[in-house]
Amino acid sequence: MRRTVDVLNPLLRFHLAKTRAFRSSLPKAMSAAQKSEEEWRAVLSPEQFRVLRQKGTEPAFTGKYDKFYEEGTYGCGACGVPLYKSKTKFNSGCGWPAFYDAIPGAVTQKSDRAYGMVRTEIVCTNCGSHLGHVFKGEGFPNPTDERHCVNSISLTFQKE
């Protein structure tokens, strides 16, 4: 399915255009959803491709954003679209970056029944790349009682 700026959530369009860095990457980001798996393989490292396109997981406590708390915006590691604001990041102790909410419309939740478990996968709405999983009702003291457990390799970071 092709996605263009016209069909993306208006709030997501606002966030895309908000910073100069994301504004300059907008045409690239919008065309990202149209890449074939061969094109993704050509532009991503082997580890990025394994996690982002083949739904892999990086080892816990190894990602560069696990214990990273600078102010800014986290984007998709594949297409660059903004996904999370740093103010929604928290230390869950799980070994991966944890967020309690995404930028509206940026992340899509899908049922994941792999490995005999029922979980909720999170993917980039723009390009469909795997980000990680969301867990609800764990009792974390945040406004949503959710933990978006995201692979660091699935993210980029733009400092504010």
XYZ file of N, CA, C and O in Angstrom:
640
model
N 0.831 -1.162 0.000
C 0.000 0.000 0.000
C 0.888 1.241 0.000
O 1.809 1.366 0.775
N 0.611 2.168 -0.856
C 1.394 3.392 -0.919
C 0.826 4.418 0.050
O -0.364 4.587 0.179
N 1.727 5.111 0.711
C 1.321 6.181 1.620
C 1.949 7.472 1.121
O 3.115 7.508 0.770
N 1.177 8.519 1.093
C 1.696 9.822 0.711
C 1.411 10.799 1.834
O 0.688 10.498 2.776
N 1.970 11.994 1.704
C 1.743 13.027 2.707
C 0.251 13.277 2.870
O -0.231 13.523 3.967
N -0.531 13.168 1.799
C -1.959 13.462 1.854
C -2.747 12.497 2.725
O -3.786 12.868 3.253
N -2.300 11.264 2.895
C -3.067 10.305 3.674
C -2.535 10.122 5.089
O -3.155 9.448 5.888
N -1.402 10.730 5.409
C -0.876 10.610 6.762
C -1.671 11.494 7.715
O -2.212 12.522 7.344
N -1.743 11.086 8.932
C -2.389 11.835 9.992
C -1.891 13.282 9.974
O -0.693 13.524 9.900
N -2.788 14.276 10.069
C -2.355 15.683 10.044
C -1.355 16.023 11.142
O -0.437 16.800 10.914
N -1.510 15.443 12.322
C -0.564 15.722 13.393
C 0.817 15.164 13.074
O 1.827 15.794 13.346
N 0.869 13.988 12.442
C 2.142 13.426 12.025
C 2.797 14.333 10.983
O 3.987 14.587 11.036
N 2.005 14.866 10.044
C 2.555 15.802 9.046
C 3.151 17.019 9.734
O 4.210 17.499 9.356
N 2.475 17.511 10.781
C 2.990 18.645 11.533
C 4.351 18.306 12.137
O 5.294 19.077 12.030
N 4.457 17.151 12.778
C 5.719 16.746 13.401
C 6.812 16.532 12.359
O 7.967 16.835 12.618
N 6.456 16.023 11.191
C 7.446 15.822 10.131
C 8.043 17.146 9.681
O 9.224 17.248 9.405
N 7.197 18.164 9.604
C 7.650 19.457 9.098
C 8.231 20.341 10.187
O 8.815 21.379 9.884
N 8.116 19.948 11.443
C 8.458 20.806 12.573
C 9.934 21.214 12.621
O 10.244 22.366 12.840
N 10.828 20.281 12.430
C 12.246 20.623 12.526
C 12.881 20.660 11.141
O 12.444 19.996 10.212
N 13.905 21.466 11.014
C 14.582 21.605 9.732
C 15.146 20.275 9.244
O 15.042 19.936 8.068
N 15.712 19.476 10.157
C 16.303 18.198 9.759
C 15.254 17.258 9.187
O 15.472 16.620 8.161
N 14.106 17.143 9.835
C 13.068 16.261 9.331
C 12.406 16.847 8.087
O 12.022 16.117 7.186
N 12.299 18.179 8.030
C 11.713 18.803 6.849
C 12.557 18.489 5.614
O 12.033 18.186 4.551
N 13.888 18.531 5.772
C 14.749 18.260 4.621
C 14.708 16.792 4.204
O 15.004 16.459 3.068
N 14.333 15.893 5.119
C 14.265 14.469 4.771
C 12.859 14.029 4.374
O 12.635 12.867 4.078
N 11.898 14.951 4.351
C 10.511 14.594 4.088
C 10.307 13.840 2.777
O 9.708 12.768 2.787
N 10.795 14.293 1.625
C 10.557 13.515 0.408
C 11.143 12.110 0.484
O 10.521 11.155 0.062
N 12.330 11.965 1.053
C 12.948 10.644 1.211
C 12.080 9.766 2.113
O 11.812 8.612 1.814
N 11.636 10.327 3.227
C 10.828 9.556 4.169
C 9.511 9.134 3.547
O 9.047 8.021 3.750
N 8.887 10.002 2.798
C 7.594 9.672 2.224
C 7.705 8.590 1.147
O 6.793 7.817 0.952
N 8.837 8.526 0.455
C 8.994 7.502 -0.575
C 9.499 6.183 0.005
O 9.515 5.173 -0.678
N 9.879 6.180 1.279
C 10.461 4.992 1.888
C 9.516 3.799 1.877
O 9.950 2.667 1.715
N 8.234 4.050 2.043
C 7.274 2.946 2.109
C 7.184 2.197 0.790
O 6.671 1.086 0.744
N 7.694 2.762 -0.268
C 7.598 2.152 -1.584
C 8.804 1.278 -1.927
O 8.864 0.738 -3.018
N 9.736 1.104 -1.018
C 10.924 0.295 -1.291
C 10.591 -1.209 -1.267
O 9.807 -1.668 -0.459
N 11.265 -1.943 -2.126
C 11.179 -3.408 -2.091
C 12.138 -3.907 -1.013
O 13.006 -3.164 -0.546
N 12.015 -5.167 -0.633
C 12.934 -5.715 0.365
C 14.377 -5.682 -0.154
O 15.306 -5.477 0.624
N 14.581 -5.847 -1.449
C 15.928 -5.761 -2.019
C 16.484 -4.346 -1.865
O 17.671 -4.163 -1.574
N 15.638 -3.337 -2.070
C 16.081 -1.952 -1.891
C 16.397 -1.669 -0.424
O 17.379 -0.990 -0.125
N 15.583 -2.200 0.497
C 15.874 -2.038 1.920
C 17.212 -2.683 2.257
O 18.025 -2.117 2.981
N 17.457 -3.874 1.726
C 18.711 -4.583 2.000
C 19.917 -3.763 1.524
O 20.982 -3.776 2.154
N 19.739 -3.019 0.444
C 20.831 -2.211 -0.110
C 21.137 -0.971 0.736
O 22.272 -0.491 0.738
N 20.159 -0.448 1.466
C 20.376 0.791 2.214
C 20.546 0.580 3.721
O 20.997 1.484 4.411
N 20.194 -0.590 4.227
C 20.331 -0.873 5.655
C 21.521 -1.803 5.890
O 21.876 -2.599 5.028
N 22.130 -1.702 7.066
C 23.188 -2.645 7.424
C 22.537 -4.020 7.607
O 21.320 -4.121 7.785
N 23.318 -5.096 7.580
C 22.722 -6.424 7.796
C 21.946 -6.525 9.112
O 20.868 -7.115 9.152
N 22.462 -5.930 10.196
C 21.761 -5.990 11.482
C 20.490 -5.140 11.464
O 19.459 -5.545 11.996
N 20.546 -3.963 10.839
C 19.336 -3.147 10.696
C 18.279 -3.906 9.895
O 17.109 -3.914 10.269
N 18.684 -4.545 8.810
C 17.733 -5.283 7.980
C 17.107 -6.428 8.779
O 15.893 -6.641 8.734
N 17.924 -7.144 9.549
C 17.414 -8.262 10.346
C 16.354 -7.799 11.353
O 15.303 -8.425 11.499
N 16.614 -6.696 12.023
C 15.673 -6.221 13.041
C 14.491 -5.487 12.411
O 13.334 -5.810 12.683
N 14.774 -4.512 11.557
C 13.716 -3.662 10.997
C 12.817 -4.375 9.995
O 11.605 -4.154 9.979
N 13.379 -5.203 9.152
C 12.591 -5.798 8.063
C 12.227 -7.253 8.319
O 11.266 -7.765 7.763
N 13.025 -7.956 9.157
C 12.741 -9.362 9.431
C 12.244 -9.596 10.858
O 12.227 -10.726 11.325
N 11.898 -8.534 11.544
C 11.305 -8.589 12.888
C 12.218 -9.227 13.919
O 11.785 -9.971 14.791
N 13.507 -8.919 13.833
C 14.462 -9.431 14.801
C 14.476 -8.601 16.069
O 13.744 -7.620 16.201
N 15.325 -9.005 17.000
C 15.488 -8.287 18.266
C 16.970 -8.178 18.566
O 17.701 -9.157 18.449
N 17.411 -7.002 18.952
C 18.801 -6.854 19.376
C 18.926 -7.346 20.819
O 17.948 -7.326 21.572
N 20.092 -7.814 21.218
C 20.258 -8.284 22.595
C 19.978 -7.176 23.609
O 20.316 -6.013 23.381
N 19.357 -7.531 24.716
C 19.050 -6.568 25.780
C 20.318 -5.895 26.291
O 21.388 -6.504 26.321
N 20.187 -4.641 26.666
C 21.250 -3.830 27.266
C 22.428 -3.551 26.335
O 23.500 -3.182 26.792
N 22.249 -3.739 25.017
C 23.344 -3.496 24.080
C 23.115 -2.282 23.179
O 24.045 -1.790 22.560
N 21.894 -1.792 23.095
C 21.566 -0.702 22.182
C 22.006 0.660 22.691
O 22.024 0.921 23.897
N 22.349 1.546 21.770
C 22.890 2.844 22.166
C 21.861 3.775 22.796
O 22.232 4.752 23.449
N 20.576 3.516 22.639
C 19.562 4.399 23.219
C 18.934 3.854 24.498
O 18.044 4.487 25.062
N 19.384 2.718 24.997
C 18.811 2.150 26.224
C 18.949 3.120 27.394
O 17.990 3.409 28.088
N 20.119 3.617 27.641
C 20.366 4.530 28.760
C 20.740 5.920 28.249
O 21.615 6.590 28.785
N 20.048 6.370 27.231
C 20.287 7.651 26.561
C 19.098 8.560 26.857
O 17.962 8.173 26.603
N 19.358 9.762 27.405
C 18.241 10.616 27.828
C 18.389 12.070 27.406
O 18.035 12.971 28.152
N 18.872 12.320 26.204
C 18.954 13.694 25.718
C 17.593 14.144 25.202
O 16.737 13.323 24.856
N 17.400 15.466 25.136
C 16.153 16.046 24.626
C 16.159 15.992 23.100
O 17.142 16.368 22.471
N 15.061 15.518 22.533
C 14.959 15.476 21.087
C 13.859 14.544 20.625
O 12.942 14.204 21.372
N 13.981 14.122 19.375
C 12.972 13.284 18.745
C 13.633 12.026 18.195
O 14.677 12.093 17.551
N 13.014 10.886 18.460
C 13.474 9.601 17.935
C 12.695 9.304 16.658
O 11.463 9.391 16.635
N 13.419 8.963 15.601
C 12.793 8.652 14.326
C 12.990 7.200 13.948
O 13.746 6.465 14.599
N 12.326 6.787 12.889
C 12.453 5.423 12.377
C 13.854 5.221 11.809
O 14.333 6.037 11.022
N 14.496 4.124 12.181
C 15.831 3.809 11.690
C 15.873 3.475 10.219
O 16.931 3.493 9.606
N 14.728 3.202 9.616
C 14.679 2.893 8.188
C 14.331 4.120 7.354
O 15.042 4.449 6.411
N 13.236 4.799 7.680
C 12.769 5.899 6.826
C 12.940 7.285 7.428
O 12.767 8.277 6.726
N 13.255 7.384 8.706
C 13.525 8.678 9.320
C 12.317 9.421 9.866
O 12.464 10.466 10.480
N 11.118 8.919 9.675
C 9.918 9.604 10.155
C 9.937 9.681 11.682
O 10.245 8.692 12.347
N 9.626 10.835 12.272
C 9.585 10.959 13.738
C 8.566 10.014 14.365
O 7.430 9.910 13.897
N 8.985 9.328 15.438
C 8.136 8.346 16.105
C 7.830 8.689 17.558
O 6.694 8.517 18.018
N 8.854 9.129 18.296
C 8.719 9.369 19.733
C 9.421 10.655 20.126
O 10.490 10.962 19.608
N 8.850 11.365 21.095
C 9.505 12.520 21.698
C 10.243 12.040 22.953
O 9.780 11.135 23.653
N 11.379 12.642 23.238
C 12.182 12.215 24.393
C 11.424 12.359 25.711
O 11.689 11.615 26.655
N 10.469 13.265 25.785
C 9.727 13.441 27.045
C 8.862 12.221 27.387
O 8.417 12.079 28.527
N 8.642 11.302 26.408
C 7.856 10.095 26.678
C 8.738 8.883 26.964
O 8.231 7.787 27.182
N 10.055 9.079 26.999
C 10.991 7.978 27.274
C 11.167 7.827 28.778
O 11.192 8.812 29.499
N 11.250 6.588 29.244
C 11.471 6.353 30.662
C 12.332 5.115 30.862
O 12.490 4.293 29.966
N 12.911 4.995 32.055
C 13.778 3.873 32.374
C 12.929 2.737 32.948
O 12.541 2.756 34.104
N 12.686 1.730 32.124
C 11.881 0.588 32.563
C 12.749 -0.545 33.114
O 12.236 -1.472 33.732
N 14.055 -0.483 32.833
C 14.959 -1.538 33.277
C 14.909 -2.786 32.415
O 15.508 -3.799 32.755
N 14.222 -2.721 31.269
C 14.044 -3.913 30.432
C 15.228 -4.189 29.505
O 15.333 -5.265 28.941
N 16.126 -3.208 29.315
C 17.280 -3.412 28.448
C 17.118 -2.843 27.051
O 18.031 -2.938 26.231
N 15.966 -2.262 26.761
C 15.712 -1.594 25.493
C 15.108 -0.230 25.798
O 14.519 -0.039 26.864
N 15.222 0.722 24.884
C 14.555 2.005 25.099
C 13.058 1.785 25.318
O 12.437 0.975 24.622
N 12.492 2.494 26.295
C 11.075 2.360 26.605
C 10.405 3.731 26.533
O 10.933 4.721 27.051
N 9.257 3.773 25.893
C 8.466 4.991 25.755
C 7.048 4.672 26.199
O 6.576 3.556 26.019
N 6.348 5.652 26.758
C 4.971 5.387 27.152
C 3.955 5.833 26.109
O 2.782 5.482 26.208
N 4.401 6.561 25.068
C 3.476 6.966 24.018
C 4.265 7.388 22.788
O 5.387 7.873 22.899
N 3.654 7.215 21.634
C 4.266 7.602 20.364
C 3.662 8.919 19.873
O 2.603 9.348 20.349
N 4.311 9.542 18.914
C 3.733 10.689 18.221
C 2.463 10.175 17.542
O 2.499 9.129 16.881
N 1.332 10.861 17.717
C 0.068 10.363 17.151
C 0.164 10.014 15.660
O 0.644 10.806 14.852
N -0.240 8.788 15.338
C -0.254 8.310 13.957
C 1.060 7.751 13.446
O 1.104 7.185 12.356
N 2.139 7.880 14.210
C 3.462 7.467 13.725
C 3.735 5.975 13.866
O 4.524 5.411 13.118
N 3.094 5.345 14.852
C 3.351 3.932 15.159
C 2.039 3.157 15.061
O 1.016 3.586 15.580
N 2.104 2.007 14.393
C 0.936 1.133 14.247
C 1.134 -0.110 15.095
O 2.225 -0.681 15.124
N 0.074 -0.517 15.794
C 0.125 -1.726 16.611
C -0.537 -2.878 15.866
O -1.587 -2.707 15.263
N 0.120 -4.056 15.916
C -0.376 -5.251 15.228
C -0.274 -6.457 16.157
O 0.677 -6.560 16.920
N -1.211 -7.352 16.052
C -1.159 -8.583 16.838
C 0.008 -9.448 16.358
O 0.235 -9.594 15.162
N 0.765 -9.982 17.307
C 1.937 -10.825 17.005
C 1.781 -12.125 17.778
O 1.826 -12.143 19.002
N 1.583 -13.223 17.065
C 1.394 -14.536 17.698
C 2.593 -15.464 17.466
O 2.473 -16.673 17.572
N 3.746 -14.882 17.181
C 4.958 -15.675 16.948
C 5.442 -16.321 18.236
O 5.227 -15.802 19.336
N 6.110 -17.436 18.101
C 6.751 -18.155 19.204
C 5.757 -18.616 20.277
O 6.113 -18.720 21.441
N 4.503 -18.839 19.910
C 3.508 -19.333 20.854
C 3.045 -18.321 21.887
O 2.453 -18.680 22.893
N 3.338 -17.038 21.655
C 2.936 -15.971 22.570
C 1.965 -15.041 21.853
O 1.930 -14.991 20.628
N 1.197 -14.300 22.625
C 0.348 -13.251 22.065
C 0.912 -11.929 22.569
O 0.910 -11.658 23.765
N 1.454 -11.154 21.632
C 2.022 -9.853 21.971
C 1.491 -8.831 20.989
O 0.818 -9.174 20.016
N 1.830 -7.565 21.215
C 1.450 -6.500 20.303
C 2.729 -5.921 19.703
O 3.537 -5.309 20.411
N 2.910 -6.145 18.410
C 4.064 -5.606 17.693
C 3.804 -4.143 17.378
O 2.674 -3.738 17.110
N 4.867 -3.341 17.368
C 4.771 -1.959 16.912
C 5.659 -1.779 15.693
O 6.791 -2.268 15.647
N 5.094 -1.128 14.672
C 5.799 -0.878 13.420
C 5.667 0.591 13.051
O 4.720 1.269 13.462
N 6.600 1.075 12.256
C 6.523 2.429 11.712
C 5.328 2.486 10.759
O 5.231 1.669 9.840
N 4.426 3.414 10.973
C 3.252 3.548 10.113
C 3.654 3.871 8.682
O 3.041 3.388 7.729
N 4.713 4.660 8.519
C 5.117 5.081 7.183
C 5.696 3.957 6.337
O 5.312 3.772 5.194
N 6.631 3.181 6.890
C 7.334 2.185 6.065
C 7.109 0.743 6.497
O 7.573 -0.174 5.833
N 6.430 0.528 7.620
C 6.140 -0.831 8.072
C 7.287 -1.538 8.759
O 7.187 -2.728 9.063
N 8.366 -0.829 9.049
C 9.514 -1.471 9.695
C 9.211 -1.809 11.157
O 8.549 -1.053 11.864
N 9.739 -2.954 11.585
C 9.549 -3.447 12.950
C 10.313 -2.573 13.932
O 11.499 -2.294 13.744
N 9.628 -2.162 14.993
C 10.255 -1.361 16.038
C 10.473 -2.176 17.302
O 11.513 -2.067 17.945
N 9.497 -2.979 17.672
C 9.553 -3.763 18.897
C 8.159 -4.198 19.286
O 7.358 -4.578 18.419
N 7.838 -4.108 20.583
C 6.526 -4.530 21.083
C 6.042 -3.550 22.139
O 6.848 -2.863 22.773
N 4.745 -3.492 22.323
C 4.154 -2.664 23.365
C 3.511 -3.576 24.400
O 2.898 -4.589 24.054
N 3.713 -3.226 25.656
C 3.167 -3.999 26.770
C 2.307 -3.066 27.612
O 2.703 -1.939 27.903
N 1.130 -3.551 27.979
C 0.167 -2.719 28.703
C -0.111 -3.303 30.088
O -0.029 -4.503 30.297
N -0.454 -2.406 31.018
C -0.885 -2.834 32.337
C 0.205 -3.363 33.237
O -0.061 -4.156 34.139
N 1.443 -2.937 33.040
C 2.554 -3.414 33.878
C 2.725 -2.578 35.150
O 3.549 -2.906 35.992
N 1.961 -1.500 35.267
C 2.013 -0.687 36.473
C 3.093 0.372 36.508
O 3.389 0.909 37.584
N 3.695 0.689 35.376
C 4.690 1.763 35.358
C 3.987 3.092 35.630
O 2.879 3.323 35.138
N 4.625 3.973 36.392
C 3.993 5.251 36.728
C 4.090 6.260 35.573
O 4.866 7.207 35.614
N 3.331 6.015 34.535
C 3.283 6.953 33.421
C 1.822 7.137 33.010
O 0.961 6.358 33.423
N 1.508 8.138 32.205
C 0.112 8.462 31.892
C -0.675 7.380 31.151
O -1.900 7.375 31.187
N 0.005 6.454 30.473
C -0.704 5.464 29.650
C -0.652 4.045 30.208
O -1.376 3.181 29.727
N 0.214 3.803 31.187
C 0.475 2.452 31.703
C 0.855 1.510 30.567
O 0.450 0.361 30.524
N 1.634 2.048 29.626
C 2.159 1.270 28.501
C 3.677 1.378 28.492
O 4.246 2.361 28.966
N 4.300 0.363 27.906
C 5.750 0.363 27.687
C 5.997 -0.037 26.247
O 5.812 -1.187 25.870
N 6.386 0.923 25.426
C 6.789 0.636 24.055
C 8.257 0.238 24.141
O 9.128 1.078 24.353
N 8.524 -1.022 24.006
C 9.864 -1.586 24.113
C 10.450 -1.627 22.698
O 10.047 -2.440 21.876
N 11.390 -0.714 22.411
C 11.851 -0.479 21.046
C 13.331 -0.832 20.911
O 14.150 -0.477 21.763
N 13.674 -1.525 19.848
C 15.077 -1.816 19.554
C 15.799 -0.508 19.228
O 15.317 0.286 18.420
N 16.969 -0.282 19.833
C 17.747 0.923 19.526
C 18.081 1.024 18.053
O 18.058 2.114 17.469
N 18.373 -0.099 17.434
C 18.751 -0.106 16.025
C 17.583 0.295 15.115
O 17.775 0.660 13.971
N 16.372 0.269 15.671
C 15.188 0.686 14.925
C 14.965 2.183 14.994
O 13.998 2.696 14.450
N 15.867 2.896 15.689
C 15.684 4.320 15.927
C 16.850 5.166 15.409
O 17.976 4.693 15.298
N 16.527 6.419 15.121
C 17.522 7.469 14.920
C 17.194 8.526 15.961
O 16.149 8.471 16.603
N 18.076 9.503 16.148
C 17.793 10.539 17.126
C 18.170 11.901 16.556
O 19.242 12.065 15.973
N 17.274 12.862 16.742
C 17.511 14.246 16.328
C 17.453 15.105 17.588
O 16.393 15.239 18.205
N 18.591 15.681 17.962
C 18.675 16.519 19.158
C 17.890 17.810 18.945
O 17.882 18.361 17.845
N 17.242 18.278 20.027
C 16.499 19.550 19.915
C 17.366 20.716 20.235
O 18.330 20.640 20.900
